[in-house]
Structure formats: C-alpha cells, structure tokens
XYZ file of N, CA and C in Angstrom:
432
model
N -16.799 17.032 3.472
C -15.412 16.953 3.878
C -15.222 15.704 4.738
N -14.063 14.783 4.344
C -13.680 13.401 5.448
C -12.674 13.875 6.320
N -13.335 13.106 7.366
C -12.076 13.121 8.186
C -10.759 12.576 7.811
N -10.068 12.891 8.611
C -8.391 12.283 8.769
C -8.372 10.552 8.481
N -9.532 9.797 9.796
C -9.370 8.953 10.722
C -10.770 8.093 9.348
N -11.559 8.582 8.089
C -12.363 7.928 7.438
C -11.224 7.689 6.390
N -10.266 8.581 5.768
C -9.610 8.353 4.846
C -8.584 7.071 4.933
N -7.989 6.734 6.502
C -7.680 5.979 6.717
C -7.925 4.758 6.410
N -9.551 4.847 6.933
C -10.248 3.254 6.728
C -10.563 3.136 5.302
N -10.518 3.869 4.061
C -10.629 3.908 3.540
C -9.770 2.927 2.751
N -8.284 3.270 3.121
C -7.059 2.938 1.740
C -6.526 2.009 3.069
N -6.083 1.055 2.110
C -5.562 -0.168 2.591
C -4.054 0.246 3.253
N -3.792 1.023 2.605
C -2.048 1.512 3.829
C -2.472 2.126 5.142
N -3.832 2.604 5.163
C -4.255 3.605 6.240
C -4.692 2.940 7.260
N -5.367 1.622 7.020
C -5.927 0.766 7.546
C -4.895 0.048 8.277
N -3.520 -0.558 7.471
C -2.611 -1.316 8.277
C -1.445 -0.374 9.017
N -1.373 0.747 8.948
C -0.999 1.948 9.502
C -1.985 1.854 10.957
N -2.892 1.957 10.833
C -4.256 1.782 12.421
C -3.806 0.456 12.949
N -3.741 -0.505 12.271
C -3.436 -1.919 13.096
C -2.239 -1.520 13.387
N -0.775 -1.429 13.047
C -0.200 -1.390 13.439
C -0.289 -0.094 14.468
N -0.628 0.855 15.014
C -0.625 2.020 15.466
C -1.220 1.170 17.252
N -1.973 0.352 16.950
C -3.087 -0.478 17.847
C -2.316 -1.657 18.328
N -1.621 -2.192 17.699
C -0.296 -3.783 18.271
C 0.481 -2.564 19.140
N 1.238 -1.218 18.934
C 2.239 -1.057 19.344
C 1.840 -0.281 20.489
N 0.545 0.390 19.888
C -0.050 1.047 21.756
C -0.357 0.324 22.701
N -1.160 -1.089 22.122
C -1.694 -2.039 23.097
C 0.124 -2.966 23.918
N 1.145 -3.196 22.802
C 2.194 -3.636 23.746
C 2.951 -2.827 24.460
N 2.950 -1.660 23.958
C 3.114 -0.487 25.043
C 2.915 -0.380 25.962
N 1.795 0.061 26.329
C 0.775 -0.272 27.347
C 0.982 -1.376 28.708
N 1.309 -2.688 28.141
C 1.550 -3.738 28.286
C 2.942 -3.642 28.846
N 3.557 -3.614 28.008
C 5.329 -3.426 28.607
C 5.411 -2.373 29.929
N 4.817 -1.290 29.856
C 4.957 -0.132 31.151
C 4.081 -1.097 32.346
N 3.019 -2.167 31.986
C 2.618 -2.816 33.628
C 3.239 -3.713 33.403
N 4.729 -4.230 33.017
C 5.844 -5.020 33.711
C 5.052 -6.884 33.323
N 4.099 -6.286 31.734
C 4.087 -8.135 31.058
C 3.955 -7.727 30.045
N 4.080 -9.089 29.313
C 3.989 -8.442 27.313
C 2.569 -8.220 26.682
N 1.902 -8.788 27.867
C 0.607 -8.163 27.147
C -0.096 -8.989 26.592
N 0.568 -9.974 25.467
C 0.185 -10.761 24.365
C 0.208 -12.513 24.668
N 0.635 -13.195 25.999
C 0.128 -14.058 26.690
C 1.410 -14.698 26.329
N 2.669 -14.649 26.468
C 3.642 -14.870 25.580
C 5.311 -14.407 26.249
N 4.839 -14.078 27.667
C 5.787 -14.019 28.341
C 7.263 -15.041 28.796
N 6.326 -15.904 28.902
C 7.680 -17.340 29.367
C 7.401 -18.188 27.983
N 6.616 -17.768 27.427
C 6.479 -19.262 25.908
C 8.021 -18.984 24.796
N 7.857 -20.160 24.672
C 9.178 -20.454 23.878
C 8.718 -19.654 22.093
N 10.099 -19.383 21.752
C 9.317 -18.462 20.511
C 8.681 -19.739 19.363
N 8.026 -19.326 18.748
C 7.402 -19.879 17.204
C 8.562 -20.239 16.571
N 8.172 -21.533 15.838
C 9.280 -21.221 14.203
C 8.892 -20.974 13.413
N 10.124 -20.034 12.753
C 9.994 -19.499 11.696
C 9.005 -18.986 10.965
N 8.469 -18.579 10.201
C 7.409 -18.447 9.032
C 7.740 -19.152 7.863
N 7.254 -20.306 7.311
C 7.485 -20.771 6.286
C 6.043 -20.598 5.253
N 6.261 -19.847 4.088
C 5.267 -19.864 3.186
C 5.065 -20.975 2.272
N 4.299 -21.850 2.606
C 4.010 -23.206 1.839
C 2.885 -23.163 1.394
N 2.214 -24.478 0.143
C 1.419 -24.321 0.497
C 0.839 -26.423 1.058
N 1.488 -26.706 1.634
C 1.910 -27.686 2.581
C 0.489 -27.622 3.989
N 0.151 -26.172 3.904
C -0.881 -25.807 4.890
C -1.603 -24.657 4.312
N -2.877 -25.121 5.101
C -3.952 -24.123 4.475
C -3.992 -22.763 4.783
N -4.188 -21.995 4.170
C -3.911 -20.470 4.238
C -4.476 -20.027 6.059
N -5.443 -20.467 6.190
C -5.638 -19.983 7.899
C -4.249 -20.177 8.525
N -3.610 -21.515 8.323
C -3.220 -22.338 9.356
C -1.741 -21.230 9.158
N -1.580 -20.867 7.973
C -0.077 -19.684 7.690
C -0.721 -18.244 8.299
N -1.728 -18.301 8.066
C -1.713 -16.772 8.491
C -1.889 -16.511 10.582
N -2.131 -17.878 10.664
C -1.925 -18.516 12.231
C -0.279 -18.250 12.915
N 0.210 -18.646 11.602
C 1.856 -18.573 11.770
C 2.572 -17.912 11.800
N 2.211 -16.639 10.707
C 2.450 -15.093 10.433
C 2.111 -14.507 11.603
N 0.955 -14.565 12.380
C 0.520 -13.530 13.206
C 1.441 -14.276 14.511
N 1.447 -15.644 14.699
C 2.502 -16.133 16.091
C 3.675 -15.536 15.720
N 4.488 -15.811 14.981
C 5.719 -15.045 14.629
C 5.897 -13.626 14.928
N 4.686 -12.620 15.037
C 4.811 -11.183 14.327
C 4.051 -11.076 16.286
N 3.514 -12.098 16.724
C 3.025 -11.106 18.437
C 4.265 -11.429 19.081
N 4.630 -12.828 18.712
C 5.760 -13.083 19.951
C 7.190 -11.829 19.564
N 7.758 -11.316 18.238
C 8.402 -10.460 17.753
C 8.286 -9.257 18.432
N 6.709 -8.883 18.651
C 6.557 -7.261 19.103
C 6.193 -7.708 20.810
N 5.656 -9.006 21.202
C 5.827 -8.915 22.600
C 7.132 -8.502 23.461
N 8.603 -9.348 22.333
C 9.581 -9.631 23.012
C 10.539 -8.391 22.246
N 9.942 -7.282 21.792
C 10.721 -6.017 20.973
C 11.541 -5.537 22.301
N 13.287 -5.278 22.051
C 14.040 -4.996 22.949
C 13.529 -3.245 23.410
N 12.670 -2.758 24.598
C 11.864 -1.831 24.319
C 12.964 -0.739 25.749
N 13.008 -0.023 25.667
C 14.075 1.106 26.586
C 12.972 2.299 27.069
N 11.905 2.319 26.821
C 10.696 3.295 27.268
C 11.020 5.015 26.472
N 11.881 4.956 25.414
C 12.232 5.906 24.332
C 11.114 5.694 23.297
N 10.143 6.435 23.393
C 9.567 6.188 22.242
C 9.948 5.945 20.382
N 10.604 6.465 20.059
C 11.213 6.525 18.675
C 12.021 5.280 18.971
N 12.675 4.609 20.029
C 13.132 2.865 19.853
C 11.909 1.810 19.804
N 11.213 2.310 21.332
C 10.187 1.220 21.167
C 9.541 1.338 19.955
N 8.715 2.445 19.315
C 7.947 2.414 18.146
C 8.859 1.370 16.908
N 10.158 1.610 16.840
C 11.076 0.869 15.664
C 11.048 -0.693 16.159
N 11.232 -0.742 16.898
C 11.915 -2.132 17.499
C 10.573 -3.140 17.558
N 9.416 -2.446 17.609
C 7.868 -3.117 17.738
C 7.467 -3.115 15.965
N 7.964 -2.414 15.330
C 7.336 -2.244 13.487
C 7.795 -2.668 13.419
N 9.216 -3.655 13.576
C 10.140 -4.029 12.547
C 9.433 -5.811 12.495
N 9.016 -6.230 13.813
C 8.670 -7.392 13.444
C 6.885 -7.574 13.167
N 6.339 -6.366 13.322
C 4.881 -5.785 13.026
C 4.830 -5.944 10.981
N 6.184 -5.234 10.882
C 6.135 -5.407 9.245
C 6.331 -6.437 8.820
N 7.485 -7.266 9.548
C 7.834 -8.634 8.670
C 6.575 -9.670 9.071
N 5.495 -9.248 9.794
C 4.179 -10.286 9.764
C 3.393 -9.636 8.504
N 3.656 -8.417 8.109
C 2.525 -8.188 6.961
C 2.969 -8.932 5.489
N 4.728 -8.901 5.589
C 5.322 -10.032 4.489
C 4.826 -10.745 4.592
N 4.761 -12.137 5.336
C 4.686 -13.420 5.821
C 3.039 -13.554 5.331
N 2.226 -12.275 5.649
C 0.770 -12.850 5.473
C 0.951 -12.538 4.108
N 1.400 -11.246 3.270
C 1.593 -10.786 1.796
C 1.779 -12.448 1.263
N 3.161 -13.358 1.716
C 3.737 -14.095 1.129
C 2.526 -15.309 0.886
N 1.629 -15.602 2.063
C 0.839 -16.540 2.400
C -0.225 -16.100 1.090
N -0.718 -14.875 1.037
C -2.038 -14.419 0.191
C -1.694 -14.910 -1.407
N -0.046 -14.811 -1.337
C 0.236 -15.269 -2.826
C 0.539 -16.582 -3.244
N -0.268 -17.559 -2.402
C 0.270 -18.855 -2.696
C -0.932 -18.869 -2.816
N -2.146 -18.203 -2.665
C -3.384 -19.047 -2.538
C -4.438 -18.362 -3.611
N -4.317 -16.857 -3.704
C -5.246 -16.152 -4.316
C -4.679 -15.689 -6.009
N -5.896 -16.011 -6.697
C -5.354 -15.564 -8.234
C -6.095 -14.101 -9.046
N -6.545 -13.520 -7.562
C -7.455 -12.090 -7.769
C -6.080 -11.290 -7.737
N -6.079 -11.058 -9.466
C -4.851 -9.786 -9.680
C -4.842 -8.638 -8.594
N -5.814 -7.839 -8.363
C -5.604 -7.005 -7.484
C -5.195 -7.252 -6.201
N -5.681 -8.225 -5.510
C -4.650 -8.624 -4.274
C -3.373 -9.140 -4.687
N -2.971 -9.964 -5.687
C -2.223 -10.054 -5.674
C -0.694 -9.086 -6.006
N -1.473 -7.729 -6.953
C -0.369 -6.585 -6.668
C -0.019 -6.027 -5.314
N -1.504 -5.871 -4.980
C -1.319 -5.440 -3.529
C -0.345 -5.769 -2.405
N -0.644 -7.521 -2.288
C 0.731 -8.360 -1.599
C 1.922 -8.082 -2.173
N 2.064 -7.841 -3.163
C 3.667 -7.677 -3.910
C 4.022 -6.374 -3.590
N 2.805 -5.084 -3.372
C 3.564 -3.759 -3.050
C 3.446 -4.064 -1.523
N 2.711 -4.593 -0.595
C 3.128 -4.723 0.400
C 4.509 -5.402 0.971
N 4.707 -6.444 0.195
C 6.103 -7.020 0.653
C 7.319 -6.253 0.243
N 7.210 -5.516 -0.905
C 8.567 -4.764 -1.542
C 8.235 -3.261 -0.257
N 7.243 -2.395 0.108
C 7.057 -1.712 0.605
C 7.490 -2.191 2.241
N 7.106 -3.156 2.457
C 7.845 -3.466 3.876
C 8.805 -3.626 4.110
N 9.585 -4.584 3.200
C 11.161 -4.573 3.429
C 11.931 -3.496 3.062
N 11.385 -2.237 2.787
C 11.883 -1.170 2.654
C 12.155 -0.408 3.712
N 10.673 -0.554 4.512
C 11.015 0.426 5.944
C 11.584 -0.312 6.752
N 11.690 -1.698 6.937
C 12.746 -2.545 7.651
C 13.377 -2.419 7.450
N 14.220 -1.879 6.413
C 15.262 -1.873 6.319
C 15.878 -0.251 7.028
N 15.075 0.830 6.613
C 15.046 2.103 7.313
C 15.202 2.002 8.766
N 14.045 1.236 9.065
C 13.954 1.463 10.788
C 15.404 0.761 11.192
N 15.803 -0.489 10.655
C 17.402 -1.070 11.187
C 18.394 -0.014 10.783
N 18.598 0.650 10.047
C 19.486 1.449 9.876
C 19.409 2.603 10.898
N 17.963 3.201 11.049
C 17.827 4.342 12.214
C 18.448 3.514 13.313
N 17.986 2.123 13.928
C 18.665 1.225 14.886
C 19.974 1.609 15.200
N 20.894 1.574 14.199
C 22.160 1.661 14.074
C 22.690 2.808 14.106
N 21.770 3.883 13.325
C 22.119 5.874 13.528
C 22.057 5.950 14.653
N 21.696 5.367 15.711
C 20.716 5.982 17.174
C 21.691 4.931 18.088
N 22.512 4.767 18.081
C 23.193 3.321 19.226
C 22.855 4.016 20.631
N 22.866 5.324 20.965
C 22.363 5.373 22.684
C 20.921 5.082 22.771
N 20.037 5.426 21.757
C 18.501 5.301 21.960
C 18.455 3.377 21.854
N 19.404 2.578 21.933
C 19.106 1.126 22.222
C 19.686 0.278 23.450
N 20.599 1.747 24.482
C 21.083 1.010 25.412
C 19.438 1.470 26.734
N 19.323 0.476 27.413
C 18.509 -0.099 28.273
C 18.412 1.373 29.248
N 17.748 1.791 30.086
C 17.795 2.698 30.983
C 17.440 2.111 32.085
C-alpha cells in the first residue's frame, strides 16, 4: 500500500501541487514576520516573461521563476487563508505557463511536450477560477 505523500511524487501534477503547496507556505510564513521572504522586498519588479528563443532555455526559465517569486512575494495577502492561498497560485501558475511555454521552444520529446501543452491549457484554467472566486469573494480581498 502507498502513501498519500509517494503517489504525489510520483505523478507530475502531484509533484507541482508539493512545489506549489511549499512557495505558498514558505511566503506565508514570510508575510506573517512582516518581509516577503523571497529577497524582493524593495526590488523593482522583473519584465515581463517573454518566450523566445533569443535566449537559452536556463536564461527563460531564470525569467519564469523572477516573474512567478516577485508575483507571489508581492500577492495582495489579507491573512484569510482561501485569499492568500488564491492570490499566491495565481502568479505560482502563470510561472508554470511561462516555464510550459519556455520547454516548448526547446524540447522535441513528444511526451514533454504534451505535458507542457496540458500544463499551460490546465493552468489558465484555474487562473481563471481562482480570479473569478477573486471577484465571488470581494470582502475576502479588502485588507484587515
């Protein structure tokens, strides 16, 4: 019999389900001792994510992950769990696009490359969920 916590590591949703579970406890964490945690407090934000291939896949997935800490450092957070958790995934997911987008400029291994394609259609799905809960919930986003 497996555990809960092997099946996880097992399947690739279970796995980025744990990372993300681990960005939002660790800025959690972080946000309640009054810094972001992620070294990123007074720094000016990143630009953009651009998927090129203009730069070498490190140097994007460098870009993806600046984009996606400074996003969940600076998540508008109210100490409501069900906001902070949304408001920290939403830019947690749009870094798994950005790296999805990066993996498909570079790799011609069919199986990653479905993979990136159900990851990016699968992410902008719950982004789109969690902004809409955003919007169901307007007191769970005013500040306390």
């Amino acid at each position: 019999m497996s555990s809960p916590l092997s099946f996880l590591l097992r399947s690739s949703r279970g796995l980025l389900f744990l990372v993300a579970f681990a960005f939002a406890h660790h800025a959690a964490l972080a946000h309640d001792a009054g810094h972001d945690g992620m070294g990123m407090a007074d720094s000016a934000p990143p630009p953009p994510f651009v998927a090129s291939t203009a730069k070498p896949f490190s140097a994007l997935m460098d870009d993806a992950m600046a984009v996606m800490e400074y996003g969940m450092a600076h998540a508008p957070m109210n100490g409501q769990a069900e906001h902070d958790f949304v408001t920290m995934m939403i830019p947690h997911h749009q870094g798994a696009i950005d790296m999805a987008k990066a993996l498909l400029l570079t790799t011609q291994d069919q199986g990653l490359r479905n993979l990136a394609q159900e990851i990016i259609a699968d992410q902008q799905i719950e982004i789109q969920l969690m902004q809409a809960w955003l919007k169901a919930h307007p007191a769970d986003t005013a500040s306390h």
